[in-house]
XYZ file of N, CA, C and O in Angstrom:
748
model
N 255.260 189.336 -67.111
C 255.461 187.763 -67.602
C 256.061 188.001 -69.078
O 255.749 188.516 -69.702
N 257.367 187.489 -69.296
C 257.954 188.078 -70.611
C 256.795 186.652 -71.568
O 256.668 185.797 -71.346
N 256.933 187.435 -73.239
C 256.076 186.147 -74.167
C 257.228 185.524 -74.241
O 258.450 185.888 -75.305
N 257.220 184.489 -75.278
C 258.395 183.606 -75.982
C 258.040 184.283 -77.315
O 257.003 184.273 -77.956
N 258.909 185.164 -78.237
C 258.541 185.053 -79.540
C 259.338 183.608 -80.447
O 260.394 183.742 -80.440
N 258.474 182.932 -81.343
C 258.871 182.348 -82.161
C 258.917 183.349 -83.740
O 258.112 183.667 -84.147
N 259.698 182.468 -84.365
C 260.314 183.181 -85.846
C 258.489 182.550 -86.419
O 258.759 181.658 -86.666
N 258.899 183.300 -87.733
C 258.240 183.146 -88.517
C 258.044 182.317 -89.918
O 257.702 182.181 -90.527
N 259.425 181.214 -89.532
C 260.141 180.718 -90.461
C 260.554 179.437 -89.985
O 260.872 179.529 -89.216
N 260.742 178.577 -90.676
C 261.134 177.397 -90.127
C 262.513 177.729 -89.666
O 263.233 177.842 -90.087
N 262.339 176.451 -88.407
C 264.289 176.312 -88.106
C 264.867 175.595 -89.151
O 264.234 174.794 -89.423
N 266.198 175.885 -89.011
C 266.848 175.301 -90.019
C 267.352 173.844 -89.937
O 267.823 173.955 -88.165
N 267.336 172.794 -90.452
C 268.463 171.945 -89.805
C 269.837 171.555 -90.213
O 270.464 171.810 -90.952
N 269.989 170.465 -89.600
C 271.723 170.473 -89.603
C 271.645 170.274 -91.048
O 272.802 170.193 -92.017
N 270.927 169.095 -91.286
C 271.201 168.701 -92.482
C 271.482 169.836 -94.057
O 272.365 170.058 -94.369
N 269.960 170.320 -93.552
C 270.080 171.541 -94.661
C 271.211 172.554 -94.191
O 271.850 173.202 -95.348
N 271.833 172.890 -93.543
C 272.244 174.085 -93.051
C 274.333 173.583 -93.484
O 274.839 174.055 -94.594
N 273.881 172.311 -94.052
C 275.643 171.463 -93.935
C 276.077 171.532 -95.997
O 276.394 171.752 -96.332
N 274.070 172.014 -96.584
C 275.032 171.811 -97.890
C 274.564 173.110 -98.477
O 274.691 173.724 -99.427
N 274.633 174.233 -97.297
C 274.349 175.362 -98.207
C 275.777 175.628 -97.991
O 276.680 175.251 -97.870
N 276.478 176.741 -99.037
C 277.458 177.622 -99.276
C 277.729 178.250 -98.955
O 277.152 179.609 -99.172
N 278.485 178.942 -97.582
C 278.895 180.422 -97.121
C 280.256 180.961 -97.738
O 280.645 182.058 -97.767
N 280.469 180.554 -99.284
C 281.831 180.943 -99.496
C 282.740 180.625 -98.458
O 283.196 180.103 -98.083
N 283.605 181.973 -98.360
C 284.192 182.453 -97.967
C 284.392 182.661 -96.454
O 285.059 182.647 -95.457
N 283.032 183.004 -95.775
C 282.378 183.323 -95.136
C 282.258 181.394 -93.800
O 281.514 181.081 -94.480
N 282.296 181.872 -92.198
C 281.945 180.795 -92.083
C 280.260 181.011 -90.314
O 280.484 181.986 -90.856
N 279.737 180.220 -90.352
C 278.494 180.409 -89.622
C 278.581 178.976 -88.654
O 279.134 177.867 -89.040
N 277.695 178.902 -88.058
C 277.435 177.852 -87.062
C 275.942 177.703 -87.132
O 274.901 179.508 -87.541
N 275.223 176.838 -87.023
C 273.657 176.552 -86.945
C 273.625 176.657 -85.506
O 274.341 175.329 -84.649
N 273.092 177.252 -84.571
C 272.564 177.683 -83.423
C 270.705 176.842 -83.042
O 270.147 178.346 -83.315
N 270.694 175.811 -82.781
C 269.341 175.586 -82.700
C 268.139 175.826 -83.049
O 267.104 176.919 -83.357
N 268.805 175.559 -85.383
C 268.189 176.571 -86.297
C 268.251 177.406 -86.827
O 267.616 177.883 -87.737
N 268.991 177.921 -86.431
C 269.733 179.569 -86.418
C 270.937 179.748 -86.905
O 271.677 179.469 -85.762
N 271.244 180.480 -88.281
C 271.831 180.449 -88.295
C 273.124 181.864 -87.893
O 272.472 182.967 -87.929
N 273.863 181.758 -87.392
C 274.809 182.807 -86.797
C 276.159 182.664 -87.384
O 276.817 181.842 -87.502
N 276.017 184.022 -88.029
C 277.172 184.205 -88.847
C 279.148 185.171 -87.934
O 278.558 184.950 -86.486
N 280.114 184.372 -88.272
C 281.213 184.000 -87.424
C 282.158 184.741 -87.617
O 282.528 184.680 -89.365
N 282.689 185.627 -87.047
C 283.698 186.615 -87.385
C 284.557 185.883 -87.217
O 284.782 185.011 -86.405
N 286.403 186.016 -87.990
C 287.465 185.845 -87.799
C 287.832 186.535 -86.020
O 287.671 187.352 -85.987
N 288.841 185.260 -85.485
C 289.404 185.608 -84.704
C 290.818 186.312 -84.174
O 291.147 186.926 -85.932
N 291.191 186.936 -82.883
C 292.646 187.713 -82.667
C 293.544 186.635 -83.389
O 293.951 185.691 -83.924
N 294.997 187.850 -83.253
C 296.284 186.924 -84.107
C 296.143 185.034 -83.283
O 296.645 184.254 -83.076
N 296.417 185.743 -81.717
C 296.469 185.088 -80.274
C 295.524 183.725 -80.426
O 296.311 183.124 -80.278
N 294.169 184.052 -80.892
C 293.477 182.575 -81.169
C 293.598 182.331 -81.848
O 293.710 180.801 -81.862
N 293.859 182.552 -83.303
C 294.828 181.406 -84.464
C 296.244 181.023 -83.403
O 295.947 179.911 -84.221
N 297.377 181.589 -83.060
C 298.143 180.958 -82.446
C 297.944 180.344 -82.378
O 298.502 178.470 -81.770
N 296.971 179.797 -80.870
C 296.896 178.827 -79.964
C 296.029 177.646 -80.984
O 296.942 176.495 -80.384
N 295.318 177.864 -81.417
C 294.357 176.882 -81.933
C 295.588 176.303 -82.981
O 295.611 174.665 -83.165
N 296.868 177.162 -83.423
C 297.413 176.109 -84.549
C 298.333 175.406 -83.464
O 298.300 174.540 -83.718
N 298.732 176.247 -82.748
C 299.578 175.193 -81.888
C 299.209 173.604 -81.204
O 299.967 172.710 -81.203
N 297.869 173.910 -81.018
C 297.065 173.012 -81.017
C 297.016 171.614 -81.555
O 297.391 170.643 -80.839
N 296.508 172.301 -82.131
C 296.890 171.481 -83.922
C 297.771 170.410 -84.309
O 297.720 169.519 -84.041
N 298.600 171.209 -84.188
C 300.085 171.064 -84.708
C 300.829 170.214 -83.735
O 301.189 169.162 -83.824
N 300.736 170.608 -82.637
C 301.027 169.893 -81.108
C 300.670 167.845 -81.715
O 301.053 167.251 -81.280
N 299.302 168.112 -81.197
C 298.406 167.381 -82.018
C 298.592 165.920 -82.941
O 298.783 165.370 -82.841
N 298.786 167.081 -83.847
C 299.164 166.670 -85.094
C 300.188 165.559 -84.922
O 300.534 163.888 -85.281
N 301.291 165.865 -84.456
C 302.374 165.340 -84.333
C 302.320 163.540 -83.404
O 303.145 162.860 -83.574
N 302.266 164.125 -82.210
C 301.941 163.135 -81.427
C 300.416 162.315 -81.344
O 301.026 160.753 -81.409
N 299.796 162.348 -82.209
C 298.907 161.361 -82.963
C 299.501 160.361 -83.753
O 298.157 159.845 -84.416
N 299.784 161.058 -84.752
C 300.355 160.627 -86.014
C 300.485 158.537 -86.072
O 301.170 157.946 -84.805
N 299.886 158.050 -86.600
C 299.531 156.706 -86.440
C 299.057 155.973 -85.519
O 298.634 155.006 -85.454
N 297.941 157.204 -84.895
C 297.147 156.371 -83.508
C 295.953 156.760 -84.050
O 294.562 155.276 -83.420
N 295.316 156.388 -85.435
C 294.178 156.884 -86.266
C 293.044 157.327 -85.646
O 292.110 158.054 -85.859
N 293.690 158.569 -84.852
C 293.151 159.993 -83.850
C 294.024 160.971 -84.970
O 295.177 160.657 -85.243
N 292.955 162.148 -85.411
C 294.006 163.527 -85.907
C 293.101 164.349 -84.666
O 291.863 164.795 -85.281
N 293.368 165.862 -85.247
C 293.161 166.952 -84.793
C 292.416 167.648 -85.954
O 293.286 167.411 -87.160
N 291.254 168.011 -85.925
C 290.512 169.632 -86.805
C 290.505 170.575 -86.553
O 290.396 170.466 -85.418
N 290.512 171.248 -87.517
C 290.617 172.859 -87.134
C 289.449 173.643 -86.960
O 288.378 172.185 -87.156
N 289.154 174.616 -86.681
C 287.176 175.097 -87.106
C 286.780 174.447 -88.804
O 285.504 175.541 -89.161
N 287.610 174.386 -89.379
C 286.923 173.667 -90.792
C 285.938 172.684 -90.833
O 285.409 172.772 -91.768
N 286.391 172.193 -89.922
C 285.378 170.289 -89.505
C 284.110 171.066 -88.496
O 284.924 171.022 -87.607
N 283.074 170.970 -89.451
C 281.722 171.375 -88.650
C 281.818 169.722 -87.858
O 281.987 168.863 -87.804
N 281.087 170.181 -86.211
C 280.419 169.288 -85.601
C 279.050 168.935 -85.073
O 278.589 170.539 -85.026
N 278.360 168.056 -85.824
C 277.083 168.140 -86.100
C 276.776 167.966 -84.164
O 276.936 166.361 -83.804
N 276.173 168.359 -84.034
C 275.775 168.389 -81.947
C 274.379 167.821 -82.126
O 273.955 166.600 -81.085
N 273.401 168.085 -82.755
C 272.378 168.014 -82.613
C 271.298 167.869 -84.242
O 271.535 168.776 -85.009
N 270.207 168.054 -84.475
C 269.369 167.574 -85.216
C 269.407 169.213 -85.966
O 269.005 169.600 -86.796
N 269.750 169.923 -85.155
C 269.453 172.224 -85.160
C 270.738 172.369 -84.771
O 270.694 173.670 -84.664
N 271.553 172.336 -84.642
C 272.784 172.514 -83.713
C 274.097 171.814 -85.157
O 274.548 170.739 -84.867
N 274.719 172.540 -85.503
C 276.662 172.675 -86.507
C 277.280 173.464 -85.817
O 277.047 174.767 -85.691
N 278.520 172.820 -84.534
C 279.166 173.749 -84.367
C 280.557 173.765 -84.629
O 281.226 172.789 -85.569
N 281.705 175.132 -85.417
C 282.661 175.049 -85.558
C 283.762 175.020 -84.184
O 284.658 176.107 -84.132
N 284.066 173.890 -83.495
C 285.017 174.095 -82.838
C 286.098 175.021 -82.607
O 286.789 174.057 -84.084
N 287.131 175.127 -82.209
C 288.413 175.352 -82.299
C 289.593 174.550 -82.738
O 290.324 174.148 -83.773
N 289.395 173.436 -82.510
C 290.063 171.927 -82.318
C 289.162 170.924 -82.052
O 288.531 171.287 -81.160
N 289.029 170.062 -82.693
C 288.278 168.998 -82.636
C 289.132 167.395 -82.714
O 289.891 167.362 -83.684
N 289.435 166.487 -81.921
C 290.110 165.540 -82.440
C 289.288 164.393 -82.520
O 288.143 164.018 -81.716
N 289.080 163.609 -83.561
C 288.677 162.579 -84.158
C 288.852 161.266 -84.355
O 290.524 161.272 -84.809
N 288.607 160.474 -83.919
C 289.361 158.902 -84.049
C 288.966 157.971 -84.964
O 287.513 158.492 -85.066
N 289.900 157.019 -86.004
C 289.063 156.287 -86.981
C 288.025 156.714 -88.198
O 287.643 156.249 -88.578
N 288.161 157.785 -88.558
C 288.196 158.553 -89.444
C 288.873 158.559 -90.661
O 289.300 159.812 -91.569
N 289.911 157.544 -90.949
C 291.149 157.795 -91.636
C 290.864 157.064 -93.239
O 291.659 157.035 -94.181
N 289.735 156.730 -93.234
C 289.020 156.239 -94.291
C 288.959 157.359 -95.411
O 287.982 157.978 -95.224
N 288.908 156.732 -97.169
C 288.973 157.968 -98.243
C 287.691 158.204 -98.741
O 287.563 159.072 -98.176
N 286.660 157.406 -98.044
C 285.986 157.226 -98.390
C 285.160 158.784 -97.606
O 283.759 159.062 -97.734
N 285.794 159.221 -96.504
C 284.968 159.990 -95.691
C 285.590 161.511 -95.920
O 285.329 162.435 -95.303
N 286.797 161.847 -97.042
C 287.381 162.680 -97.261
C 286.278 163.787 -97.399
O 287.092 164.913 -97.144
N 285.095 163.557 -97.961
C 284.526 164.865 -98.550
C 283.753 165.023 -97.113
O 282.374 165.836 -97.596
N 283.884 164.622 -96.022
C 282.614 164.623 -94.991
C 283.218 166.287 -94.660
O 284.060 166.591 -94.733
N 281.269 166.849 -94.228
C 281.640 167.849 -93.998
C 281.845 167.875 -92.622
O 281.440 169.381 -91.773
N 281.024 167.053 -91.372
C 280.670 167.324 -90.750
C 280.638 165.799 -89.743
O 280.049 164.816 -90.491
N 281.233 165.893 -89.003
C 281.337 164.110 -88.139
C 280.719 164.994 -87.045
O 280.018 165.804 -86.599
N 280.374 164.009 -85.939
C 279.148 163.294 -85.011
C 279.786 162.904 -83.244
O 279.129 163.071 -82.219
N 281.600 162.351 -83.334
C 281.645 162.106 -82.621
C 282.845 161.782 -82.323
O 283.817 161.246 -82.759
N 283.206 163.202 -82.011
C 284.750 163.763 -81.493
C 285.352 162.893 -80.236
O 284.347 162.202 -79.314
N 286.193 162.927 -79.429
C 286.756 162.607 -78.201
C 287.075 163.725 -77.695
O 286.925 163.635 -76.259
N 287.890 164.613 -78.303
C 288.809 165.278 -77.557
C 287.515 167.249 -78.554
O 288.532 166.709 -79.723
N 287.579 167.730 -77.349
C 286.921 169.326 -78.130
C 287.868 170.448 -77.279
O 288.316 170.576 -75.819
N 288.718 171.301 -77.946
C 289.151 172.392 -77.438
C 288.829 173.991 -78.426
O 287.330 174.016 -79.433
N 288.176 174.817 -77.081
C 287.199 176.411 -77.521
C 288.304 177.389 -77.374
O 289.363 177.372 -75.696
N 289.066 177.844 -77.817
C 289.397 179.076 -77.719
C 288.798 180.337 -77.146
O 288.300 181.044 -78.296
N 289.229 180.982 -76.397
C 287.702 182.052 -75.931
C 288.413 182.706 -76.231
O 289.311 183.805 -76.092
N 287.386 183.828 -76.509
C 287.442 185.395 -76.405
C 286.418 186.403 -76.140
O 285.719 185.613 -75.943
N 286.509 186.817 -76.004
C 285.280 187.995 -75.129
C 284.464 187.990 -76.016
O 283.104 187.238 -75.458
N 284.304 187.929 -77.320
C 283.119 187.945 -78.109
C 282.562 186.265 -78.182
O 281.466 186.329 -78.745
N 282.821 185.600 -78.124
C 281.812 183.802 -77.840
C 282.502 183.272 -76.364
O 281.746 182.719 -76.617
N 283.155 183.762 -75.538
C 283.031 183.015 -73.931
C 281.620 182.697 -73.838
O 282.051 181.095 -73.469
N 281.010 183.522 -73.571
C 279.151 183.249 -73.220
C 278.594 181.668 -73.654
O 278.183 180.984 -73.389
N 279.003 181.691 -74.958
C 278.005 181.137 -75.712
C 279.595 180.104 -75.558
O 278.444 178.872 -75.469
N 280.522 179.511 -75.937
C 281.403 178.925 -76.066
C 280.571 178.036 -74.486
O 281.040 176.429 -73.859
N 281.109 178.337 -73.019
C 280.962 178.248 -71.640
C 279.663 177.909 -71.463
O 279.392 177.078 -70.086
N 278.492 177.584 -71.959
C 277.011 177.394 -71.582
C 276.605 176.753 -73.023
O 276.600 175.674 -72.907
N 275.920 177.201 -73.633
C 275.653 176.325 -74.683
C 276.185 175.550 -75.092
O 275.967 173.921 -75.600
N 277.330 175.586 -75.984
C 278.237 174.802 -76.364
C 278.528 173.620 -75.244
O 278.549 172.580 -76.013
N 278.795 174.326 -74.298
C 279.464 173.081 -73.268
C 278.319 172.153 -72.864
O 278.911 171.053 -72.925
N 277.295 172.236 -73.012
C 276.201 171.633 -72.542
C 275.686 170.695 -74.105
O 275.604 169.347 -73.624
N 275.950 171.209 -74.874
C 276.015 169.947 -76.374
C 277.012 169.496 -76.685
O 276.890 168.607 -76.749
N 278.082 169.253 -76.227
C 279.214 168.909 -76.390
C 278.730 167.642 -75.031
O 279.805 166.746 -75.087
N 278.795 168.380 -73.720
C 278.921 166.892 -73.009
C 277.207 165.931 -73.163
O 277.596 165.056 -73.079
N 276.667 166.411 -74.234
C 275.439 165.738 -74.549
C 275.702 164.342 -75.202
O 275.660 163.507 -75.598
N 277.283 164.467 -75.781
C 277.811 163.709 -77.352
C 278.301 162.607 -76.305
O 279.562 162.941 -75.368
N 278.014 161.296 -76.742
C 278.445 160.350 -76.111
C 280.163 160.514 -75.610
O 280.537 159.607 -75.376
N 280.254 160.275 -77.176
C 282.010 160.426 -77.657
C 282.638 161.156 -76.974
O 283.789 160.605 -76.676
N 282.611 162.324 -76.089
C 283.487 162.861 -75.731
C 283.804 162.773 -74.531
O 283.173 162.848 -73.509
N 285.384 162.299 -74.247
C 285.901 162.310 -72.916
C 286.720 163.828 -72.852
O 286.239 163.100 -71.290
N 287.100 164.599 -73.071
C 287.448 165.747 -72.457
C 287.549 167.522 -73.489
O 287.043 166.870 -74.657
N 286.869 168.247 -72.901
C 286.808 169.345 -73.109
C 287.698 170.028 -72.584
O 287.548 170.623 -71.138
N 287.564 170.876 -73.356
C 289.180 172.147 -72.839
C 289.065 173.368 -73.608
O 289.051 173.871 -74.099
N 288.602 174.073 -72.137
C 288.461 176.049 -72.234
C 289.583 176.595 -72.515
O 289.950 176.361 -71.681
N 290.382 176.492 -73.150
C 291.552 177.433 -73.446
C 291.437 179.300 -73.244
O 290.401 180.186 -74.015
N 291.785 179.496 -72.026
C 292.540 181.254 -71.948
C 292.970 181.988 -72.651
O 294.589 181.574 -71.522
N 293.018 182.359 -73.246
C 294.474 183.270 -74.048
C 295.073 184.543 -73.281
O 295.989 184.409 -73.016
N 293.991 184.636 -72.655
C 293.943 186.032 -71.793
C 295.168 185.657 -70.762
O 295.816 186.801 -70.471
N 294.753 185.140 -69.968
C 295.482 185.065 -68.533
C 296.319 183.205 -68.474
O 297.020 183.124 -68.076
N 296.551 182.890 -70.481
C 297.243 181.238 -70.753
C 296.887 180.095 -69.270
O 297.077 179.606 -68.414
N 295.914 180.488 -69.178
C 295.006 179.701 -68.513
C 294.019 178.165 -69.075
O 293.203 178.544 -69.898
N 293.659 177.342 -68.477
C 293.148 176.130 -68.763
C 292.197 175.975 -68.047
O 292.384 176.047 -66.557
N 290.461 175.497 -68.348
C 289.535 174.607 -67.757
C 289.664 173.283 -68.633
O 288.905 173.651 -69.408
N 289.256 172.774 -68.006
C 289.386 171.518 -68.599
C 287.462 170.305 -67.452
O 288.318 169.582 -66.209
N 287.029 169.999 -68.106
C 286.276 168.933 -67.993
C 286.646 167.576 -68.418
O 287.097 167.324 -70.442
N 286.779 166.808 -67.993
C 287.062 165.207 -68.447
C 286.132 163.974 -67.616
O 285.601 163.945 -66.113
N 284.926 163.129 -68.259
C 283.889 161.954 -68.503
C 284.640 161.556 -67.265
O 285.895 160.841 -67.576
N 284.080 161.063 -66.176
C 284.161 160.218 -65.317
C 283.832 159.029 -65.255
O 283.258 158.100 -64.225
N 282.213 159.710 -65.654
C 281.080 158.303 -65.840
C 279.740 158.811 -66.873
O 280.340 159.968 -68.210
N 278.725 158.161 -67.011
C 278.380 158.273 -68.433
C 277.295 159.794 -68.260
O 276.991 160.307 -69.280
N 277.615 160.295 -67.474
C 276.669 161.772 -67.308
C 277.767 162.132 -66.122
O 277.974 163.501 -65.586
N 278.836 162.028 -65.498
C 279.502 162.332 -64.808
C 280.625 162.890 -65.124
O 281.545 162.759 -66.026
N 281.193 164.308 -65.132
C 281.790 165.049 -65.091
C 282.978 166.146 -63.729
O 282.551 166.427 -62.987
N 284.134 165.576 -64.398
C 285.635 166.300 -63.403
C 285.258 167.771 -63.845
O 285.693 167.957 -65.604
N 285.080 168.969 -63.188
C 285.722 169.983 -64.003
C 286.470 170.689 -63.354
O 286.454 171.188 -61.730
N 287.760 171.405 -63.930
C 288.528 171.917 -63.023
C 289.805 172.904 -63.713
O 289.749 173.024 -64.386
N 289.697 174.139 -63.224
C 290.277 175.371 -63.753
C 291.553 175.784 -63.081
O 291.455 175.485 -61.523
N 292.380 175.217 -64.309
C 293.934 175.531 -63.203
C 294.311 177.177 -63.204
O 294.533 177.923 -64.215
N 294.309 177.290 -62.288
C 295.210 178.773 -61.593
C 296.122 179.192 -62.093
O 297.052 180.021 -62.226
N 297.191 177.904 -62.518
C 298.565 178.355 -62.452
C 299.030 177.123 -63.716
O 297.778 176.720 -63.816
N 299.896 177.714 -64.516
C 300.496 176.460 -66.236
C 300.172 175.167 -65.878
O 300.363 174.531 -64.460
N 300.100 174.163 -66.194
C 299.825 173.223 -66.061
C 299.573 172.295 -67.667
O 299.143 172.868 -68.721
N 300.602 171.426 -67.953
C 300.024 170.616 -68.466
C 299.004 169.384 -68.703
O 298.723 169.146 -67.291
N 298.913 169.296 -70.095
C 297.398 169.175 -70.551
C 297.139 167.400 -70.102
O 297.808 167.069 -71.341
N 296.803 166.212 -69.682
C 296.523 164.733 -69.958
C 295.320 164.805 -70.974
O 294.175 165.100 -70.372
N 295.877 163.684 -71.721
C 294.210 163.479 -72.215
C 294.925 162.028 -72.043
O 295.028 161.118 -73.297
N 294.144 161.632 -70.920
C 294.132 159.868 -71.275
C 293.471 159.089 -71.898
O 293.987 158.270 -72.262
N 292.387 159.606 -72.341
C 291.730 158.590 -73.730
C 292.041 158.802 -75.000
O 292.034 157.671 -75.799
N 293.460 159.456 -74.851
C 294.511 159.756 -75.694
C 295.632 158.829 -75.800
O 296.596 158.973 -76.814
N 295.946 158.914 -74.547
C 297.290 158.207 -73.816
C 298.393 159.041 -74.148
O 299.239 158.531 -74.282
N 298.338 160.954 -74.072
C 299.277 161.390 -74.067
C 299.205 163.048 -73.361
O 297.976 162.910 -72.729
N 300.483 163.797 -73.245
C 300.033 164.694 -72.496
C 300.411 165.940 -73.034
O 301.536 165.583 -74.154
N 299.611 166.981 -73.284
C 299.734 168.477 -74.176
C 300.781 168.899 -73.173
O 299.809 169.516 -72.345
N 301.673 169.352 -73.695
C 302.851 170.245 -72.752
C 302.133 171.891 -72.720
O 301.504 172.516 -73.983
N 301.890 172.382 -72.153
C 301.270 174.117 -71.771
C 302.335 175.029 -72.485
O 301.814 175.342 -73.454
N 303.398 174.334 -72.442
C 304.396 176.076 -72.873
C 303.984 175.734 -74.698
O 304.243 176.287 -75.408
N 304.036 174.064 -75.388
C 303.295 174.143 -76.573
C 302.295 174.860 -76.851
O 301.804 175.423 -77.741
N 300.917 174.656 -75.959
C 299.719 175.395 -76.041
C 300.296 176.982 -76.171
O 299.554 177.302 -76.994
N 300.313 177.341 -75.712
C 300.728 178.840 -75.286
C 302.088 179.559 -76.159
O 302.698 180.820 -75.879
N 302.888 178.632 -76.973
C 304.087 179.043 -77.368
C 304.013 180.357 -78.146
O 302.288 180.274 -79.024
N 304.607 181.010 -78.358
C 304.400 182.121 -79.508
C 305.529 182.398 -80.472
O 305.780 183.073 -81.155
N 306.688 181.033 -80.923
C 307.366 181.182 -82.000
C 307.017 180.643 -82.942
O 305.940 179.471 -82.853
C-alpha cells in the first residue's frame, strides 16, 4: 500500500505566487507547488506566434484578444497556468493593463511538446474544463500538424475530436475559423 507524502511546507496560493518575481524565468503553480518551465523549441514558438498573430488580426475590434504565455491563467486557488495562447474577452479596460492573470478565458491553446504533453493532456485539461468561461480547448500537435479540439456542448458536456488530417479550426464562440495553413505556416 502506497503512502502519500505530504510536504513539510505549506502549499503556495495563487495570490502569493502571482506576487513573486521570477525575473526572466517562467514558472507555473501546480496545485500549490512551483514548477519551473524551460523554453520551447523554435517550432513550438513559431506555431504559438502563428496562432496569436492570426487571431489578433481576426479579432481586432471584437472585444476579444489573444494572449501568449506571458499572461497567466488562474485556474483555482492553488494553480496558475501559462497556456501557449488564451483568448480573453472584455479585458480592454486600461485599468486591467497591469493584471498578471485572468480567470475567464474563452479559448485555450496548448502547443504540445514531448516534455509537457502529459501534463497538458491530463492535469491542465481538467483544470481548463472546470472553468465555466471556456468554450474551446485546442491541443496542437506540431510533430504531425494535427489538432485535438474540445468544445463545450453543455454545462458539463464536451465534444472531443482528434483530427487525423488537416482541418481548418472553427471557433464558433468567436464567430471565426482559424485556417490550418495559418496555424502551421513556416514563413
